[in-house]
Coordinates of C-alpha atoms and ligand atoms in Angstrom, one line a residue:
M1 CA 24.9 -9.2 -52.3
S2 CA 23.4 -8.2 -48.9
T3 CA 23.0 -4.5 -48.0
P4 CA 25.3 -3.2 -45.2
F5 CA 24.0 -3.3 -41.6
I6 CA 23.0 0.2 -40.5
S7 CA 24.4 0.7 -37.1
P8 CA 22.4 2.5 -34.4
R9 CA 24.1 5.1 -32.1
P10 CA 26.7 3.7 -29.8
G11 CA 25.2 2.2 -26.7
I12 CA 21.8 1.2 -28.2
M13 CA 22.8 -2.4 -28.7
D14 CA 23.9 -2.6 -25.0
I15 CA 20.3 -2.3 -24.0
D16 CA 18.8 -5.4 -22.5
P17 CA 15.2 -5.2 -23.8
Y18 CA 12.6 -4.8 -21.1
V19 CA 10.9 -8.1 -20.4
P20 CA 7.3 -7.6 -19.4
G21 CA 5.4 -9.9 -17.0
A22 CA 4.1 -13.0 -18.9
G23 CA 0.5 -13.0 -19.8
A24 CA 0.0 -16.6 -20.7
I25 CA 1.1 -20.2 -20.0
G26 CA 1.0 -21.9 -23.3
E27 CA -2.5 -22.7 -24.2
K28 CA -3.8 -22.8 -20.6
K29 CA -7.1 -21.2 -19.9
D30 CA -8.2 -19.5 -16.7
I31 CA -4.9 -18.1 -15.8
I32 CA -4.3 -16.1 -12.7
K33 CA -2.1 -13.2 -13.8
L34 CA -0.2 -11.6 -10.9
S35 CA 2.8 -10.5 -12.9
S36 CA 2.5 -6.8 -13.8
N37 CA 1.0 -4.9 -10.8
E38 CA -2.2 -4.2 -12.8
G39 CA -5.6 -3.2 -11.3
A40 CA -7.2 -6.2 -9.6
F41 CA -10.7 -5.5 -10.7
G42 CA -10.5 -4.6 -14.4
P43 CA -11.0 -1.0 -15.5
S44 CA -13.5 1.4 -13.8
P45 CA -17.0 1.0 -15.4
K46 CA -17.0 4.8 -15.8
A47 CA -13.8 4.6 -17.9
L48 CA -15.4 1.9 -20.1
A49 CA -18.4 4.1 -20.7
A50 CA -16.3 7.2 -21.5
L51 CA -14.1 5.1 -23.8
A52 CA -17.1 3.8 -25.8
D53 CA -18.5 7.4 -26.1
C54 CA -15.2 8.8 -27.3
A55 CA -14.6 6.0 -29.8
Q56 CA -17.3 7.6 -31.9
S57 CA -14.9 10.4 -32.8
M58 CA -11.8 8.3 -33.1
N59 CA -11.3 9.7 -36.6
R60 CA -10.3 13.0 -35.0
Y61 CA -6.9 13.8 -33.6
P62 CA -6.7 14.1 -29.9
D63 CA -6.3 17.4 -28.0
G64 CA -2.5 17.7 -28.2
S65 CA -2.2 19.5 -24.9
A66 CA -4.7 17.2 -23.2
S67 CA -6.2 20.2 -21.5
A68 CA -9.3 18.6 -20.1
L69 CA -7.2 15.8 -18.6
T70 CA -4.6 18.1 -17.1
A71 CA -7.4 20.2 -15.7
A72 CA -8.9 17.1 -14.1
I73 CA -5.6 16.0 -12.7
G74 CA -4.9 19.5 -11.4
K75 CA -8.3 19.6 -9.7
R76 CA -7.9 16.2 -8.1
F77 CA -4.4 16.9 -6.7
G78 CA -4.5 20.6 -6.3
L79 CA -1.9 21.4 -9.0
D80 CA -1.3 24.0 -11.7
P81 CA -2.4 22.2 -14.9
K82 CA 0.2 24.2 -16.9
R83 CA 2.9 22.3 -15.1
I84 CA 1.4 18.9 -15.8
V85 CA 2.6 17.0 -18.8
C86 CA 0.9 13.7 -19.9
G87 CA 2.5 10.8 -21.7
A88 CA 1.8 7.4 -23.2
G89 CA 2.4 5.9 -19.9
S90 CA 4.8 7.4 -17.4
D91 CA 7.5 5.3 -19.2
E92 CA 7.3 7.8 -22.1
I93 CA 7.9 10.7 -19.7
L94 CA 10.9 9.0 -18.1
S95 CA 12.4 8.5 -21.6
L96 CA 11.7 12.1 -22.6
L97 CA 13.4 13.3 -19.4
A98 CA 16.4 11.1 -20.1
Y99 CA 16.7 12.3 -23.8
S100 CA 16.3 15.9 -22.8
Y101 CA 18.6 16.1 -19.9
A102 CA 21.3 13.4 -20.4
G103 CA 23.5 12.3 -23.3
P104 CA 26.8 10.8 -24.2
G105 CA 29.4 11.2 -21.4
D106 CA 26.6 11.9 -18.8
E107 CA 25.7 9.6 -15.9
V108 CA 22.2 8.7 -14.8
L109 CA 21.9 7.4 -11.3
Y110 CA 19.3 5.0 -9.9
T111 CA 19.2 2.4 -7.1
E112 CA 20.5 -1.2 -7.3
H113 CA 17.0 -2.8 -7.5
G114 CA 15.3 0.2 -9.1
F115 CA 12.8 0.1 -11.9
L116 CA 14.4 -1.3 -15.1
M117 CA 13.2 1.5 -17.3
Y118 CA 15.8 3.8 -15.8
P119 CA 18.9 2.1 -17.2
I120 CA 17.0 1.5 -20.5
A121 CA 16.0 5.2 -20.8
A122 CA 19.6 6.3 -19.9
K123 CA 21.3 4.0 -22.4
A124 CA 18.7 5.0 -25.1
A125 CA 19.7 8.6 -24.5
G126 CA 23.4 7.6 -24.9
A127 CA 24.1 8.2 -21.2
T128 CA 25.7 5.8 -18.7
P129 CA 23.4 4.3 -16.1
I130 CA 25.0 4.0 -12.6
A131 CA 23.4 1.9 -9.9
A132 CA 23.9 3.0 -6.3
G133 CA 23.7 0.3 -3.6
E134 CA 20.6 -0.2 -1.4
T135 CA 20.4 -1.2 2.3
D136 CA 18.0 -4.0 3.2
L137 CA 16.3 -3.7 -0.2
T138 CA 15.6 -0.1 0.5
T139 CA 16.9 3.2 -1.1
D140 CA 20.0 4.4 0.8
V141 CA 20.3 8.2 0.4
D142 CA 23.9 8.2 1.6
K143 CA 24.9 5.6 -1.1
L144 CA 23.1 7.6 -3.7
L145 CA 24.8 10.8 -2.7
A146 CA 28.2 9.0 -2.6
S147 CA 27.6 7.9 -6.2
V148 CA 27.2 11.4 -7.6
T149 CA 30.0 12.7 -9.8
D150 CA 30.4 15.8 -11.9
K151 CA 29.0 13.8 -14.7
T152 CA 25.7 13.0 -13.0
K153 CA 22.7 14.7 -14.7
I154 CA 19.6 12.8 -13.5
V155 CA 18.7 10.7 -10.5
F156 CA 15.7 8.4 -11.1
L157 CA 14.1 7.2 -7.9
A158 CA 11.0 5.1 -7.6
N159 CA 9.3 5.8 -4.2
P160 CA 7.9 3.3 -3.3
N161 CA 10.2 1.2 -5.4
N162 CA 9.2 -1.5 -7.8
P163 CA 10.0 -4.4 -7.3
T164 CA 11.1 -4.1 -3.6
G165 CA 7.9 -2.4 -2.4
T166 CA 9.9 -0.4 0.1
Y167 CA 10.0 3.4 0.4
I168 CA 11.9 6.3 2.0
A169 CA 10.2 8.9 4.2
S170 CA 9.7 12.4 3.1
A171 CA 12.6 13.6 5.4
E172 CA 14.9 11.3 3.6
L173 CA 13.7 12.4 0.2
Q174 CA 14.4 16.0 1.3
R175 CA 17.8 15.0 2.5
L176 CA 18.5 13.5 -0.9
R177 CA 17.4 16.6 -2.8
A178 CA 19.4 18.8 -0.4
G179 CA 22.5 16.7 -0.9
L180 CA 22.4 16.7 -4.7
P181 CA 24.0 19.4 -6.7
V182 CA 21.4 21.9 -7.9
N183 CA 22.1 21.1 -11.5
V184 CA 21.1 17.4 -11.1
L185 CA 17.5 16.6 -12.0
L186 CA 15.7 14.5 -9.4
V187 CA 12.9 12.4 -10.9
I188 CA 10.6 11.0 -8.2
D189 CA 8.7 8.2 -9.8
A190 CA 5.6 7.8 -7.6
A191 CA 3.8 5.2 -9.7
Y192 CA 2.4 3.5 -6.5
A193 CA 1.7 6.7 -4.4
E194 CA -2.0 6.1 -4.2
F195 CA -1.5 2.8 -2.4
V196 CA 0.7 4.2 0.4
S197 CA -0.9 4.9 3.7
R198 CA 2.0 6.1 5.8
D199 CA 2.1 9.4 7.6
D200 CA 5.8 10.0 6.7
Y201 CA 5.3 9.4 3.0
T202 CA 5.1 12.1 0.3
P203 CA 4.7 11.5 -3.4
G204 CA 6.8 14.7 -3.8
F205 CA 4.4 17.5 -4.9
E206 CA 6.0 20.0 -2.5
M207 CA 9.5 19.1 -3.6
V208 CA 8.6 20.0 -7.1
D209 CA 7.4 23.4 -5.9
Q210 CA 10.5 24.0 -3.8
G211 CA 12.8 24.6 -6.8
N212 CA 13.3 24.1 -10.5
N213 CA 15.1 20.8 -10.5
T214 CA 12.6 18.1 -9.3
V215 CA 10.0 16.3 -11.3
M216 CA 7.3 13.8 -10.0
T217 CA 5.9 11.2 -12.3
R218 CA 2.6 9.3 -11.9
T219 CA 0.7 6.7 -13.8
F220 CA -2.8 5.6 -14.6
S221 CA -1.6 2.0 -15.0
K222 CA -1.6 0.9 -11.4
I223 CA -4.5 2.0 -9.1
F224 CA -6.4 3.6 -11.9
A225 CA -6.2 0.3 -13.9
L226 CA -5.6 1.6 -17.4
G227 CA -2.3 0.0 -18.2
G228 CA -3.4 -1.1 -21.7
L229 CA -4.4 2.4 -22.7
R230 CA -1.0 3.9 -21.8
L231 CA -1.5 7.0 -19.7
G232 CA 0.9 8.7 -17.3
W233 CA 1.6 12.2 -16.2
A234 CA 4.2 14.3 -14.5
Y235 CA 4.2 17.4 -12.3
M236 CA 7.2 19.6 -13.0
P237 CA 8.7 23.1 -12.9
A238 CA 7.4 25.4 -15.8
E239 CA 10.9 25.4 -17.5
I240 CA 11.0 21.6 -17.6
A241 CA 7.4 21.4 -18.9
D242 CA 8.5 23.8 -21.7
V243 CA 11.3 21.4 -22.6
I244 CA 9.2 18.3 -22.6
N245 CA 6.4 19.9 -24.6
R246 CA 9.0 20.6 -27.3
V247 CA 10.3 17.0 -27.5
R248 CA 7.2 14.9 -27.0
G249 CA 5.1 13.9 -29.9
P250 CA 2.3 16.4 -30.5
F251 CA -0.4 13.8 -30.1
N252 CA 1.4 11.5 -27.7
V253 CA -1.7 10.7 -25.6
S254 CA -4.7 9.2 -27.5
S255 CA -8.2 10.7 -27.3
V256 CA -9.6 7.6 -25.8
A257 CA -6.9 7.5 -23.1
Q258 CA -7.6 11.1 -22.2
A259 CA -11.4 10.4 -22.0
A260 CA -10.9 7.2 -19.9
G261 CA -8.4 9.0 -17.6
I262 CA -10.8 11.8 -16.8
A263 CA -13.7 9.3 -16.1
T264 CA -11.5 7.2 -13.9
L265 CA -10.4 10.2 -11.8
E266 CA -14.1 10.8 -11.1
D267 CA -14.8 7.3 -10.0
M268 CA -14.0 7.6 -6.3
E269 CA -15.9 4.4 -5.5
F270 CA -13.6 2.4 -7.8
F271 CA -10.5 4.2 -6.3
N272 CA -11.5 3.6 -2.7
K273 CA -12.4 0.0 -3.3
S274 CA -9.1 -0.7 -5.0
R275 CA -7.1 1.0 -2.3
E276 CA -8.9 -0.7 0.6
H277 CA -8.6 -4.1 -1.1
N278 CA -4.9 -3.6 -1.6
I279 CA -4.2 -2.6 1.9
E280 CA -6.0 -5.7 3.2
W281 CA -4.4 -8.1 0.8
V282 CA -0.8 -6.9 1.0
E283 CA -1.0 -7.5 4.7
K284 CA -2.8 -10.8 4.4
T285 CA -0.4 -12.1 1.7
Q286 CA 2.7 -11.1 3.5
N287 CA 1.5 -12.6 6.8
A288 CA 0.5 -15.8 5.1
L289 CA 3.8 -16.2 3.3
R290 CA 5.8 -15.5 6.4
D291 CA 3.8 -18.2 8.2
I292 CA 4.9 -20.8 5.7
G293 CA 8.5 -19.8 5.8
I294 CA 8.8 -17.3 2.9
E295 CA 10.4 -14.0 3.7
T296 CA 8.9 -10.7 2.4
T297 CA 9.8 -7.0 2.5
N298 CA 7.2 -4.6 4.0
S299 CA 5.6 -3.6 0.8
V300 CA 3.6 -0.4 0.5
G301 CA 2.8 -1.0 -3.2
N302 CA 0.2 -3.3 -4.9
F303 CA 2.6 -6.3 -4.9
V304 CA 4.6 -8.4 -2.5
L305 CA 8.3 -9.3 -2.9
A306 CA 8.7 -12.9 -1.7
R307 CA 12.2 -14.3 -1.0
F308 CA 13.0 -18.0 -1.1
N309 CA 15.9 -19.2 0.9
G310 CA 16.6 -22.2 -1.3
E311 CA 16.7 -24.7 1.5
N312 CA 15.5 -28.2 0.4
G313 CA 15.3 -27.0 -3.1
K314 CA 12.7 -24.3 -2.3
T315 CA 14.1 -21.8 -4.7
A316 CA 12.3 -19.0 -6.4
E317 CA 12.7 -20.8 -9.7
A318 CA 11.1 -24.0 -8.3
A319 CA 8.3 -21.9 -6.8
D320 CA 7.7 -20.2 -10.1
K321 CA 7.4 -23.5 -11.9
F322 CA 5.1 -24.9 -9.2
L323 CA 2.8 -21.8 -9.5
R324 CA 2.8 -22.1 -13.3
D325 CA 1.8 -25.7 -13.1
N326 CA -1.1 -24.3 -11.0
S327 CA -1.9 -21.7 -13.7
I328 CA -0.6 -18.8 -11.7
I329 CA 1.8 -16.3 -13.2
V330 CA 4.0 -14.1 -11.0
R331 CA 7.1 -12.2 -11.9
Q332 CA 10.6 -13.6 -11.9
M333 CA 13.2 -11.2 -10.6
N334 CA 16.5 -12.2 -12.3
A335 CA 16.6 -9.0 -14.4
Y336 CA 16.5 -7.0 -11.1
G337 CA 19.4 -8.9 -9.6
L338 CA 17.0 -10.7 -7.2
A339 CA 17.0 -14.2 -8.5
E340 CA 16.0 -15.6 -5.1
C341 CA 12.8 -13.6 -5.2
L342 CA 9.4 -13.6 -7.0
R343 CA 7.2 -10.5 -7.2
I344 CA 3.5 -11.2 -6.7
S345 CA 1.0 -8.6 -7.7
I346 CA -2.2 -8.1 -5.6
G347 CA -5.2 -9.5 -7.6
R348 CA -8.7 -10.4 -6.5
A349 CA -9.3 -12.1 -3.2
D350 CA -9.9 -15.5 -4.8
E351 CA -6.8 -15.2 -6.9
M352 CA -4.7 -14.3 -3.9
Q353 CA -6.1 -17.1 -1.8
A354 CA -5.3 -19.5 -4.7
C355 CA -1.7 -18.2 -4.9
I356 CA -1.2 -18.4 -1.1
D357 CA -2.6 -22.0 -1.0
A358 CA -0.4 -23.0 -3.9
L359 CA 2.7 -21.7 -2.2
G360 CA 1.7 -23.5 1.0
R361 CA 1.6 -26.7 -1.0
F362 CA 4.9 -25.9 -2.6
M363 CA 6.7 -25.3 0.7
K364 CA 5.4 -28.7 2.0
S365 CA 6.1 -30.6 -1.1
Ligands
PLP1 C1 4.5 0.5 -13.5 C2 5.5 1.5 -13.2 C3 5.5 2.7 -14.0 C4 4.4 3.0 -14.9 O1 4.5 2.7 -16.1 P1 3.5 3.2 -17.2 O2 4.4 3.5 -18.4 O3 2.8 4.5 -16.7 O4 2.5 2.1 -17.4 C5 6.5 3.6 -13.7 N1 7.4 3.4 -12.7 C6 7.4 2.3 -12.0 C7 8.3 2.2 -10.9 C8 6.4 1.3 -12.2 O5 6.4 0.2 -11.5

């Protein structure tokens, strides 16, 4: 006789598991992986050295409050370390915020093509995710505000957004905050902040300081190129830091991640090289795609959103297959409701050129 099925809490089985960017094409070697917005150049050499050093004491538990790391982040960004909380990726912090501030009967708001972790975190907490419409693949503050009800507890907003690459200016972000009820937590997910070079952009530091209901999350997975180590952080009001520090695992960030994070922050040469390379190649890639008849948004992240109009069979699906046949992996966008699009992360120059050339051949085929 089989044992009974033990049911999880209501809502858990409604979660569509997150599908990460593919990392392989069968047995193929020499793959060009442009599917997860990772660092183009591998990790910082300083991070590798710090990691090797720290590995010697891997038998020891990490510093549970990550004090050296929060001090280093505080110094770099001019923030009070006591209001910085680190996590195993910023994904963990997003989940902890959802668990702590929303539950059954509550609504968690995000944008139509927002990062998929938001509905997952909301459902895992037992809350109901609500998607507000966008305009031209860009956050629409009015539509977000119109979607607020007395059940809304959290608004998750990626700015810039993944996968659209678009952003809203600081005045719009302020208008959103001002229009939300004071008891609604606004989480500004600025995972791509370091790539943005626009005068009207803010990652949101000052908005956190303005009140006690706004949090900004950041990651070491994108420009700092430590996705595999799992390291993220958030800047928040002291009261919220107190809450998250109660619910997080006491050793949620590994010792090696802390050491590599500190070393990466010190490597300005790596940072500047990554940033300049990205600015150059987002522009080059978007221009090249537009030249061959593929539309793109104006991305400020480390990726490009390419839209295929489907004429003459030139669909995103066909393009994806063509790229795979050429050993190039990009990200399909069906889960984001953008089946006509592919998201292409910025890799090394040779990888980008190979991808652009392959898409050129595809469009002519
Ligand atoms: C990549 C990404 C993250 C970061 O995830 P980590 O858990 O820190 O690796 C967060 N938000 C968005 C929008 C992202 O694209």
